[in-house]
Coordinates of N, CA and C in Angstrom, one line a residue:
M1461 N -109.5 35.9 -10.0 CA -110.1 35.0 -8.6 C -109.5 35.3 -7.2
G1462 N -109.8 35.6 -6.2 CA -109.3 35.9 -5.1 C -109.1 34.7 -4.1
I1463 N -108.1 34.8 -3.2 CA -107.7 33.7 -2.5 C -108.8 33.3 -1.0
D1464 N -109.1 32.4 -1.1 CA -109.9 31.9 -0.1 C -109.4 31.8 1.1
T1465 N -109.6 32.9 2.1 CA -108.9 33.0 3.5 C -109.7 32.6 4.5
S1466 N -110.7 31.5 4.3 CA -111.3 31.0 5.3 C -110.8 29.9 6.0
I1467 N -110.0 29.0 5.2 CA -109.2 28.0 5.7 C -107.9 28.5 6.4
P1468 N -107.4 28.3 7.9 CA -106.5 29.0 8.5 C -105.1 28.0 7.8
V1469 N -103.9 28.7 7.6 CA -102.9 28.2 7.3 C -101.8 28.4 8.3
T1470 N -101.4 27.3 8.8 CA -100.2 27.5 9.8 C -98.9 27.5 9.1
S1471 N -98.3 28.5 9.5 CA -96.9 28.9 9.0 C -95.8 27.8 9.4
T1472 N -94.9 27.7 8.7 CA -93.9 26.6 9.0 C -92.9 27.3 9.8
V1473 N -92.8 28.6 9.8 CA -92.0 29.4 10.7 C -92.2 29.8 12.0
L1474 N -91.2 29.3 13.0 CA -91.3 29.1 14.2 C -91.4 30.6 14.8
T1475 N -92.2 30.7 15.8 CA -92.3 32.0 16.5 C -91.2 32.1 17.3
S1476 N -90.7 33.5 17.9 CA -89.4 33.6 18.7 C -89.6 32.9 20.0
E1477 N -90.6 32.6 20.5 CA -90.9 31.9 21.9 C -90.4 30.2 21.4
Q1478 N -91.2 30.0 20.4 CA -90.9 28.6 20.0 C -89.5 28.2 19.7
Y1479 N -88.9 29.1 18.9 CA -87.6 28.9 18.6 C -86.7 28.9 19.8
A1480 N -86.9 29.6 20.6 CA -85.9 29.6 22.1 C -86.1 28.6 22.8
E1481 N -87.4 27.9 22.8 CA -87.5 26.6 23.4 C -86.8 25.6 22.6
S1482 N -87.2 25.3 21.6 CA -86.3 24.3 20.7 C -85.1 24.5 20.8
K1483 N -84.4 25.6 20.8 CA -82.9 25.6 21.0 C -82.3 25.3 22.3
L1484 N -83.3 25.5 23.7 CA -83.0 24.9 25.1 C -82.9 23.5 25.0
A1485 N -84.1 23.1 24.5 CA -84.3 21.8 24.4 C -83.3 20.9 23.6
A1486 N -82.7 21.5 22.5 CA -81.7 21.0 21.8 C -80.4 20.9 22.4
K1487 N -80.1 21.6 23.2 CA -78.9 21.9 24.0 C -78.5 20.7 25.2
P1488 N -77.8 19.5 24.6 CA -77.6 18.4 25.6 C -76.2 18.6 26.3
D1489 N -76.2 17.8 27.3 CA -75.2 18.0 28.4 C -73.9 17.9 27.8
D1490 N -74.0 16.7 27.0 CA -72.5 16.4 26.1 C -72.3 16.8 24.7
G1491 N -72.9 17.9 24.3 CA -72.6 18.4 22.9 C -73.1 17.7 21.7
G1492 N -74.4 16.8 22.1 CA -74.8 16.0 21.0 C -76.2 16.2 21.1
L1493 N -77.1 15.9 20.2 CA -78.3 15.9 20.2 C -78.9 14.6 20.9
G1494 N -79.7 14.9 22.4 CA -80.1 14.0 23.0 C -81.3 13.5 22.5
R1495 N -82.3 12.5 23.3 CA -83.3 11.9 22.8 C -84.7 12.9 23.1
D1496 N -84.6 13.6 24.4 CA -85.6 14.4 24.5 C -85.5 15.6 23.6
A1497 N -84.4 16.2 23.2 CA -84.1 17.4 22.2 C -84.7 16.8 20.7
F1498 N -84.6 15.6 20.4 CA -84.9 15.0 19.3 C -86.4 15.1 19.1
L1499 N -87.1 14.6 20.3 CA -88.5 14.4 20.1 C -89.1 16.0 20.2
T1500 N -88.7 16.8 20.8 CA -89.3 18.2 21.1 C -89.1 18.9 19.6
L1501 N -87.8 18.7 18.8 CA -87.7 19.4 17.7 C -88.8 18.5 16.8
F1502 N -88.7 17.3 16.7 CA -89.6 16.7 15.8 C -90.9 16.9 16.1
T1503 N -91.5 17.2 17.3 CA -92.8 17.4 17.5 C -93.3 18.8 16.9
A1504 N -92.3 19.8 17.3 CA -92.7 21.1 16.9 C -92.8 21.3 15.2
Q1505 N -91.9 20.3 14.7 CA -91.9 20.3 13.4 C -93.5 19.8 12.8
L1506 N -94.0 18.8 13.5 CA -95.2 18.2 13.2 C -96.3 19.2 13.4
Q1507 N -96.1 20.1 14.5 CA -97.0 21.0 14.6 C -97.3 22.2 13.8
N1508 N -96.1 22.4 13.4 CA -96.0 23.7 12.5 C -95.9 23.5 11.0
Q1509 N -96.1 22.3 10.6 CA -96.0 22.2 9.2 C -97.1 22.8 8.4
D1510 N -97.1 23.0 7.6 CA -98.1 23.4 6.6 C -99.3 22.5 6.1
P1511 N -100.7 22.4 6.5 CA -101.5 21.6 6.3 C -102.1 21.2 4.9
L1512 N -101.5 22.4 4.1 CA -101.7 22.4 2.5 C -100.3 21.5 1.9
D1513 N -99.3 21.4 2.5 CA -98.1 20.7 2.2 C -97.3 20.2 3.4
P1514 N -98.3 19.0 3.8 CA -97.6 18.1 4.9 C -96.1 17.5 4.8
M1515 N -95.4 17.1 5.3 CA -94.4 16.2 5.4 C -94.8 14.9 4.5
D1516 N -93.8 14.6 3.6 CA -94.2 13.4 2.8 C -93.7 12.2 3.6
N1517 N -94.3 10.9 3.2 CA -94.2 9.7 3.9 C -92.6 9.2 4.2
E1518 N -91.9 9.5 3.0 CA -90.6 9.4 3.0 C -89.7 10.0 4.1
S1519 N -90.0 11.5 4.1 CA -89.3 12.1 5.3 C -89.7 11.9 6.4
F1520 N -91.1 11.5 6.8 CA -91.5 11.2 7.9 C -90.7 9.7 8.6
V1521 N -90.8 8.7 7.7 CA -90.1 7.5 7.9 C -88.5 7.6 7.9
S1522 N -88.0 8.6 7.5 CA -86.8 8.8 7.7 C -86.1 9.5 9.0
Q1523 N -87.2 10.5 9.3 CA -87.1 11.1 10.9 C -87.0 9.9 11.7
L1524 N -88.1 9.0 11.6 CA -88.5 7.9 12.8 C -87.2 6.9 12.6
A1525 N -86.4 7.0 11.4 CA -85.5 5.8 11.4 C -84.1 6.6 12.3
Q1526 N -84.1 7.9 12.2 CA -83.0 8.7 13.0 C -83.2 8.5 14.3
F1527 N -84.5 8.4 14.6 CA -84.7 8.7 16.1 C -84.7 7.1 16.7
S1528 N -84.9 5.9 15.9 CA -84.6 4.6 16.3 C -83.2 4.5 16.5
S1529 N -82.3 4.9 15.5 CA -81.0 4.9 15.4 C -80.4 5.6 16.8
L1530 N -80.8 6.5 17.0 CA -80.5 7.6 18.3 C -80.7 6.6 19.4
E1531 N -82.1 6.0 19.7 CA -82.5 5.3 21.0 C -81.3 4.1 21.2
S1532 N -80.8 3.5 19.7 CA -80.2 2.3 19.9 C -78.6 2.6 20.2
M1533 N -78.1 3.6 19.7 CA -76.6 4.2 20.2 C -76.7 4.5 21.8
Q1534 N -77.9 5.2 22.1 CA -77.7 5.5 23.6 C -77.8 4.0 24.3
S1535 N -78.7 3.3 24.1 CA -78.7 2.0 24.7 C -77.5 1.1 24.5
V1536 N -76.6 1.3 23.7 CA -75.4 0.8 23.6 C -74.4 1.2 24.4
D1537 N -74.5 2.7 24.3 CA -73.5 3.6 25.1 C -73.8 3.3 26.6
N1538 N -75.1 3.2 27.1 CA -75.2 3.1 28.4 C -74.9 1.4 28.9
S1539 N -75.0 0.5 27.9 CA -74.6 -0.8 28.2 C -73.0 -0.7 28.2
M1540 N -72.4 -0.1 27.4 CA -70.8 0.0 27.4 C -70.3 0.4 28.8
Q1541 N -70.9 1.6 29.1 CA -70.4 2.4 30.2 C -70.8 1.4 31.6
T1542 N -71.9 0.6 31.5 CA -72.2 -0.3 32.7 C -71.1 -1.5 32.7
M1543 N -70.8 -1.9 31.4 CA -69.6 -3.0 31.2 C -68.4 -2.4 32.0
A1544 N -68.0 -1.3 31.4 CA -66.9 -0.4 31.8 C -66.7 -0.4 33.2
E1545 N -67.6 0.0 33.8 CA -67.6 0.1 35.4 C -67.3 -1.4 35.9
G1546 N -68.1 -2.0 35.4 CA -68.2 -3.3 36.1 C -66.6 -4.1 36.0
M1547 N -65.9 -3.9 34.6 CA -64.5 -4.4 34.4 C -63.7 -3.7 35.5
K1548 N -63.9 -2.4 35.7 CA -63.1 -1.4 36.7 C -63.0 -2.2 37.9
S1549 N -64.2 -2.3 38.4 CA -64.5 -2.8 39.8 C -64.0 -4.3 39.8
D1550 N -63.9 -5.2 38.8 CA -63.3 -6.4 38.9 C -62.1 -6.6 38.8
R1551 N -61.1 -5.6 38.1 CA -59.8 -5.6 38.2 C -59.1 -4.9 39.5
F1552 N -59.9 -4.0 39.9 CA -59.4 -3.3 41.0 C -59.7 -4.4 42.4
L1553 N -60.5 -5.1 42.3 CA -60.8 -6.2 43.4 C -59.8 -7.3 43.2
L1554 N -59.3 -7.4 42.0 CA -58.3 -8.6 42.1 C -56.8 -7.9 42.5
G1555 N -56.4 -6.5 42.1 CA -55.4 -6.0 42.5 C -55.5 -6.0 44.3
A1556 N -56.6 -5.3 44.6 CA -56.7 -5.4 46.2 C -56.6 -6.7 46.9
N1557 N -57.0 -8.0 46.4 CA -56.6 -9.0 46.8 C -55.1 -9.4 46.8
L1558 N -54.3 -8.6 46.0 CA -52.9 -9.2 45.9 C -52.2 -8.3 46.9
L1559 N -52.6 -7.6 47.7 CA -52.0 -6.7 48.7 C -51.3 -7.8 49.7
G1560 N -49.8 -7.3 49.9 CA -49.0 -8.3 50.6 C -48.6 -9.6 49.9
T1561 N -48.8 -9.7 48.6 CA -48.2 -10.7 48.0 C -47.1 -10.4 47.2
N1562 N -45.9 -11.5 47.1 CA -44.7 -11.3 46.6 C -44.9 -11.7 45.0
I1563 N -44.1 -10.6 44.4 CA -44.2 -10.7 42.9 C -42.7 -10.5 42.4
N1564 N -42.5 -10.9 41.2 CA -41.1 -10.7 40.5 C -41.2 -9.7 39.5
V1565 N -40.4 -8.8 39.9 CA -40.3 -7.4 38.9 C -39.0 -7.3 38.3
P1566 N -38.9 -6.6 37.1 CA -37.6 -6.3 36.8 C -36.8 -5.3 37.8
G1567 N -35.4 -5.8 37.7 CA -34.6 -4.9 38.7 C -34.0 -5.8 39.5
R1568 N -32.4 -5.7 39.6 CA -31.7 -6.7 40.4 C -31.6 -6.4 41.6
Y1569 N -32.1 -5.3 42.4 CA -32.0 -5.4 44.0 C -33.3 -5.6 44.7
S1570 N -33.0 -5.9 45.9 CA -34.1 -6.1 46.7 C -33.8 -5.9 48.2
E1571 N -34.7 -6.2 49.0 CA -34.5 -5.6 50.5 C -34.5 -6.9 51.2
L1572 N -33.4 -7.3 52.1 CA -33.2 -8.4 53.0 C -33.7 -8.0 54.0
M1573 N -34.8 -8.6 54.5 CA -35.6 -8.6 56.1 C -34.9 -9.5 57.0
E1574 N -35.0 -8.9 58.1 CA -34.3 -10.1 59.1 C -35.1 -11.1 59.3
G1575 N -34.0 -12.5 59.4 CA -34.7 -13.7 59.3 C -35.3 -14.0 58.0
S1576 N -34.9 -13.2 57.1 CA -35.6 -13.6 55.8 C -34.6 -14.2 54.8
Y1577 N -34.9 -14.2 53.3 CA -34.0 -14.2 52.3 C -34.6 -13.7 51.0
I1578 N -33.5 -13.5 50.2 CA -33.8 -12.7 48.7 C -33.8 -13.9 47.6
S1579 N -34.9 -13.6 47.0 CA -35.1 -14.5 45.9 C -35.1 -13.6 44.4
G1580 N -34.8 -14.4 43.2 CA -34.5 -13.7 42.0 C -35.0 -14.8 41.0
K1581 N -35.2 -14.1 39.7 CA -35.4 -15.2 38.6 C -34.8 -14.6 37.4
A1582 N -34.4 -15.6 36.4 CA -33.4 -15.1 35.4 C -33.7 -15.9 34.1
K1583 N -33.9 -15.4 32.9 CA -34.1 -16.1 31.7 C -32.9 -16.6 31.2
V1584 N -32.5 -17.9 31.0 CA -31.4 -18.3 30.3 C -31.6 -18.5 28.8
S1585 N -31.1 -18.0 28.1 CA -31.5 -17.8 26.5 C -30.7 -19.0 25.8
G1586 N -29.6 -19.6 26.4 CA -28.7 -20.4 25.8 C -27.9 -21.3 26.6
N1587 N -27.0 -22.1 25.9 CA -25.9 -22.8 26.8 C -24.9 -22.3 26.6
F1588 N -24.4 -22.1 28.1 CA -23.2 -21.5 28.6 C -22.5 -22.5 29.4
E1589 N -21.0 -22.1 29.5 CA -20.2 -22.9 29.8 C -20.3 -22.7 31.5
S1590 N -20.5 -21.6 32.2 CA -20.8 -21.4 33.4 C -21.7 -20.0 33.5
L1591 N -22.3 -20.1 34.9 CA -23.1 -18.4 35.3 C -22.6 -18.3 36.5
D1592 N -22.1 -17.3 36.8 CA -21.8 -16.8 38.1 C -22.9 -15.6 38.6
F1593 N -23.4 -16.2 40.0 CA -24.3 -15.6 40.7 C -23.6 -14.7 41.8
V1594 N -23.6 -13.4 41.8 CA -23.0 -12.8 42.8 C -23.8 -11.7 43.6
V1595 N -23.9 -11.6 44.8 CA -24.7 -10.8 45.8 C -23.7 -9.8 46.3
S1596 N -24.1 -8.4 46.0 CA -23.2 -7.4 46.9 C -24.2 -6.4 47.5
N1597 N -23.6 -5.9 48.6 CA -24.5 -5.0 49.4 C -24.5 -3.4 48.8
S1598 N -25.4 -2.4 49.4 CA -25.3 -1.2 49.1 C -24.0 -0.4 48.9
D1599 N -23.2 -0.8 49.4 CA -21.5 -0.3 49.4 C -20.8 -1.0 48.0
G1600 N -21.4 -1.9 47.6 CA -20.8 -2.5 46.3 C -20.0 -3.9 46.8
K1601 N -19.8 -4.0 48.1 CA -19.0 -4.9 48.2 C -19.7 -6.2 48.1
I1602 N -19.0 -7.4 47.6 CA -19.6 -8.7 47.2 C -19.6 -9.3 48.7
V1603 N -20.7 -10.1 49.2 CA -21.0 -10.6 50.4 C -21.2 -12.0 49.9
Y1604 N -21.7 -12.4 48.7 CA -21.8 -13.8 48.2 C -21.5 -14.0 46.7
E1605 N -21.0 -15.2 46.6 CA -20.9 -15.5 45.1 C -20.9 -17.0 45.0
R1606 N -21.4 -17.4 43.8 CA -21.2 -19.0 43.5 C -21.6 -19.3 42.2
R1607 N -20.6 -20.0 41.6 CA -20.7 -20.7 40.0 C -21.7 -21.7 40.1
L1608 N -22.6 -21.4 38.8 CA -23.2 -22.5 38.4 C -23.0 -23.1 37.2
E1609 N -23.2 -24.2 37.1 CA -22.6 -25.2 35.6 C -23.8 -25.9 35.4
N1610 N -23.6 -26.2 34.3 CA -24.8 -27.1 33.5 C -25.9 -26.7 33.6
V1611 N -26.3 -25.3 33.4 CA -27.5 -24.9 33.2 C -28.1 -24.9 32.2
L1612 N -29.3 -25.3 32.2 CA -30.1 -25.7 31.0 C -30.7 -24.5 30.7
P1613 N -30.9 -24.0 29.4 CA -31.9 -22.8 28.7 C -33.3 -22.8 29.4
G1614 N -33.7 -21.8 29.9 CA -35.1 -21.4 30.4 C -35.1 -20.6 31.7
D1615 N -36.1 -20.9 32.5 CA -35.8 -20.0 33.8 C -35.4 -20.3 34.8
L1616 N -34.7 -19.6 35.6 CA -33.6 -19.9 36.4 C -33.9 -19.4 37.6
S1617 N -34.3 -20.2 39.0 CA -34.3 -19.5 39.9 C -33.3 -19.2 41.1
L1618 N -33.3 -18.0 41.6 CA -32.2 -17.6 42.3 C -32.5 -17.5 43.7
M1619 N -31.7 -17.9 44.8 CA -31.9 -17.5 46.1 C -30.5 -17.3 46.9
W1620 N -30.8 -16.5 47.8 CA -29.7 -15.9 49.1 C -30.3 -16.3 50.3
N1621 N -29.7 -16.8 51.1 CA -30.3 -16.7 52.4 C -29.9 -15.8 53.2
G1622 N -29.3 -14.9 52.8 CA -28.9 -13.8 53.7 C -27.3 -13.9 54.3
K1623 N -26.7 -14.7 54.2 CA -25.2 -15.1 54.9 C -24.4 -14.9 53.8
D1624 N -23.1 -14.8 54.2 CA -22.0 -14.5 53.5 C -21.1 -15.8 53.4
L1625 N -20.0 -15.9 52.7 CA -19.4 -17.1 52.4 C -18.8 -17.7 53.8
T1626 N -19.0 -17.2 54.7 CA -18.4 -17.6 56.2 C -19.6 -18.0 56.8
G1627 N -20.8 -17.8 56.5 CA -21.7 -18.2 57.2 C -22.5 -17.2 58.1
E1628 N -21.8 -16.0 57.9 CA -22.2 -14.9 59.0 C -23.5 -14.3 58.3
Q1629 N -24.5 -14.2 59.4 CA -25.7 -13.5 58.8 C -25.5 -11.9 58.4
Q1630 N -26.0 -11.4 57.4 CA -25.9 -10.1 56.8 C -27.0 -9.2 57.4
P1631 N -26.5 -7.9 57.5 CA -27.7 -7.0 58.1 C -28.9 -6.8 57.2
S1632 N -30.0 -6.3 57.7 CA -31.0 -6.0 56.8 C -30.5 -5.1 55.9
G1633 N -31.2 -4.7 55.0 CA -31.0 -3.7 53.9 C -31.1 -4.0 52.4
K1634 N -30.7 -3.0 51.5 CA -30.7 -3.4 50.2 C -29.7 -4.1 49.7
Y1635 N -29.9 -5.1 48.7 CA -28.8 -5.9 48.3 C -28.9 -6.2 46.6
F1636 N -28.0 -6.4 46.1 CA -28.1 -6.2 44.5 C -27.5 -7.7 44.2
L1637 N -28.2 -8.3 42.9 CA -28.3 -9.6 42.6 C -27.6 -9.6 41.1
K1638 N -26.6 -10.3 40.6 CA -26.1 -10.0 39.6 C -25.8 -11.6 38.9
L1639 N -26.1 -11.9 37.6 CA -26.0 -12.9 37.1 C -25.1 -12.8 35.6
T1640 N -24.0 -13.6 35.6 CA -23.1 -13.1 34.6 C -22.8 -14.5 33.9
A1641 N -23.2 -14.6 32.4 CA -22.8 -15.8 31.7 C -21.5 -15.8 30.9
T1642 N -20.7 -17.0 31.1 CA -19.6 -17.0 30.4 C -19.4 -18.1 29.3
D1643 N -19.0 -17.8 28.2 CA -18.9 -18.7 27.1 C -17.8 -18.4 25.9
N1644 N -17.0 -19.3 26.0 CA -15.5 -19.1 25.3 C -15.2 -17.8 25.6
G1645 N -14.7 -17.7 26.9 CA -14.4 -16.6 27.3 C -15.1 -15.2 27.3
K1646 N -16.0 -15.3 26.7 CA -16.8 -13.9 26.7 C -17.9 -13.8 27.7
Q1647 N -18.0 -12.9 28.4 CA -18.9 -12.6 29.5 C -20.3 -11.8 29.0
T1648 N -21.4 -12.3 29.4 CA -22.7 -11.6 29.4 C -23.5 -11.6 30.5
N1649 N -24.0 -10.3 30.6 CA -24.9 -10.1 31.9 C -26.4 -10.6 31.7
I1650 N -27.0 -11.2 32.3 CA -28.4 -12.0 32.2 C -29.1 -11.0 33.1
P1651 N -30.0 -10.4 32.6 CA -31.2 -9.7 33.4 C -31.7 -10.4 34.6
V1652 N -31.8 -9.9 36.0 CA -32.4 -10.4 36.8 C -33.6 -9.8 37.5
S1653 N -34.7 -10.8 37.7 CA -36.0 -10.0 38.4 C -35.9 -10.4 39.8
T1654 N -36.2 -9.7 40.7 CA -36.5 -9.9 42.1 C -37.7 -9.8 42.8
A1655 N -38.0 -10.7 43.9 CA -39.2 -10.8 44.3 C -39.4 -9.5 45.3
Q1656 N -40.5 -8.8 45.2 CA -41.0 -7.7 45.7 C -42.3 -7.8 46.2
T1657 N -42.5 -7.3 47.4 CA -44.0 -7.5 47.9 C -44.9 -6.2 47.6
I1658 N -46.2 -6.5 47.3 CA -47.1 -5.3 47.0 C -47.6 -4.9 48.0
S1659 N -47.3 -3.3 48.1 CA -47.8 -2.7 49.4 C -49.1 -1.8 49.2
S1660 N -49.4 -1.5 48.0 CA -50.4 -0.6 47.7 C -51.1 -0.8 46.4
V1661 N -52.3 -0.6 45.9 CA -53.2 -0.7 44.8 C -53.7 0.6 44.6
K1662 N -53.7 0.9 43.1 CA -54.7 2.3 42.7 C -55.0 2.4 41.3
W1663 N -55.9 3.0 41.0 CA -56.6 3.1 39.7 C -55.9 4.2 38.8
N1664 N -55.5 3.7 37.6 CA -54.9 4.9 36.5 C -56.2 5.3 35.7
E1665 N -56.8 6.3 36.2 CA -57.8 6.8 35.4 C -57.6 7.2 33.8
A1666 N -56.3 7.4 33.3 CA -55.7 7.8 32.2 C -55.7 6.7 31.3
K1667 N -55.2 5.6 31.8 CA -55.0 4.2 31.2 C -55.8 3.4 31.2
N1668 N -57.0 3.5 32.3 CA -57.9 2.5 32.6 C -57.2 1.2 33.1
E1669 N -56.3 1.2 33.8 CA -55.7 -0.1 34.3 C -55.4 0.1 35.9
V1670 N -55.1 -1.1 36.6 CA -54.9 -1.1 37.9 C -53.2 -1.1 38.1
L1671 N -52.9 -0.2 38.9 CA -51.3 0.0 39.1 C -51.1 -0.6 40.4
V1672 N -50.2 -1.4 40.7 CA -49.4 -1.9 42.1 C -48.2 -1.3 42.5
E1673 N -48.2 -0.7 43.5 CA -47.0 -0.2 44.3 C -46.5 -1.4 45.1
I1674 N -44.8 -1.5 44.7 CA -44.5 -2.3 45.7 C -43.3 -1.9 46.9
S1675 N -42.8 -2.8 47.5 CA -42.2 -2.4 48.7 C -41.1 -1.3 48.7
D1676 N -40.3 -1.3 47.5 CA -39.2 -0.5 47.4 C -39.8 1.1 46.7
G1677 N -41.1 1.1 46.4 CA -41.6 2.5 45.9 C -41.9 2.5 44.7
R1678 N -41.5 1.5 43.8 CA -41.7 1.3 42.3 C -43.1 1.0 41.9
T1679 N -43.8 1.4 40.9 CA -45.0 1.4 40.5 C -45.1 0.5 39.0
F1680 N -45.9 -0.7 39.1 CA -46.1 -1.3 37.6 C -47.5 -1.5 37.4
S1681 N -47.8 -1.7 36.2 CA -49.2 -2.0 35.7 C -49.5 -3.7 36.2
L1682 N -50.6 -3.8 36.6 CA -50.9 -4.8 36.8 C -50.9 -6.2 35.9
Q1683 N -51.4 -5.7 34.8 CA -51.1 -6.6 33.4 C -50.0 -6.9 33.2
S1684 N -48.9 -6.2 33.6 CA -47.4 -6.2 32.9 C -46.7 -7.4 34.1
L1685 N -47.0 -7.7 34.9 CA -46.6 -8.8 35.8 C -46.8 -9.9 35.4
E1686 N -45.5 -10.9 35.5 CA -45.7 -12.2 34.9 C -45.8 -13.3 35.9
Q1687 N -45.4 -13.1 37.3 CA -45.4 -14.3 38.2 C -45.7 -13.4 39.7
F1688 N -46.7 -14.5 40.3 CA -46.9 -14.0 41.6 C -46.6 -15.2 42.5
N1689 N -45.7 -14.9 43.7 CA -45.5 -16.0 44.5 C -46.1 -15.9 45.6
I1690 N -46.4 -17.2 46.0 CA -47.6 -17.5 47.3 C -46.6 -17.6 48.5

């Protein structure tokens, strides 16, 4: 018995033109299968399926589910990108509002400006017999020193008015603050942080964070700073 050729049978094999078009549509900008490419391939598959052996319901539903999942993922991705841009703007605006603000940063040196003073902070972790606060200039010469007694554990504020022990005003420039604790004849250096002025703000694209530059040229992450001074 011969085969009835009166019913046209559509081949499931794409023509060279259709294949080229589907490959072009399937090439997304970001290396993944995009929404338009998925629809192009899915439509081509439906148009070129064998009418005598069409796609079963399970396969059809499965591909629709894939499309729905793709749509959801793209929607979430777009929402996350929008949220990230908003957070970046908010954090950068916060940093910009801090321009000119004094902050305490690690490091025991600071710039003395004319008619101003130098301040610092230290964390005292124990009970010591005494604490010696010393200020020296860039040449290493001690210009001020003071012994502190009965200091309780916790945050300690330090300040120097810019004058030496005789009351003479010292010139503008870089000065170093040192705090030494004495207990049972043993001396321990306590780290000192000094007040600096935020001079510029920039965005670190690699780490997604705001960087602030202080008056002495050093740069810190905004989130690493602990104290801002009014």
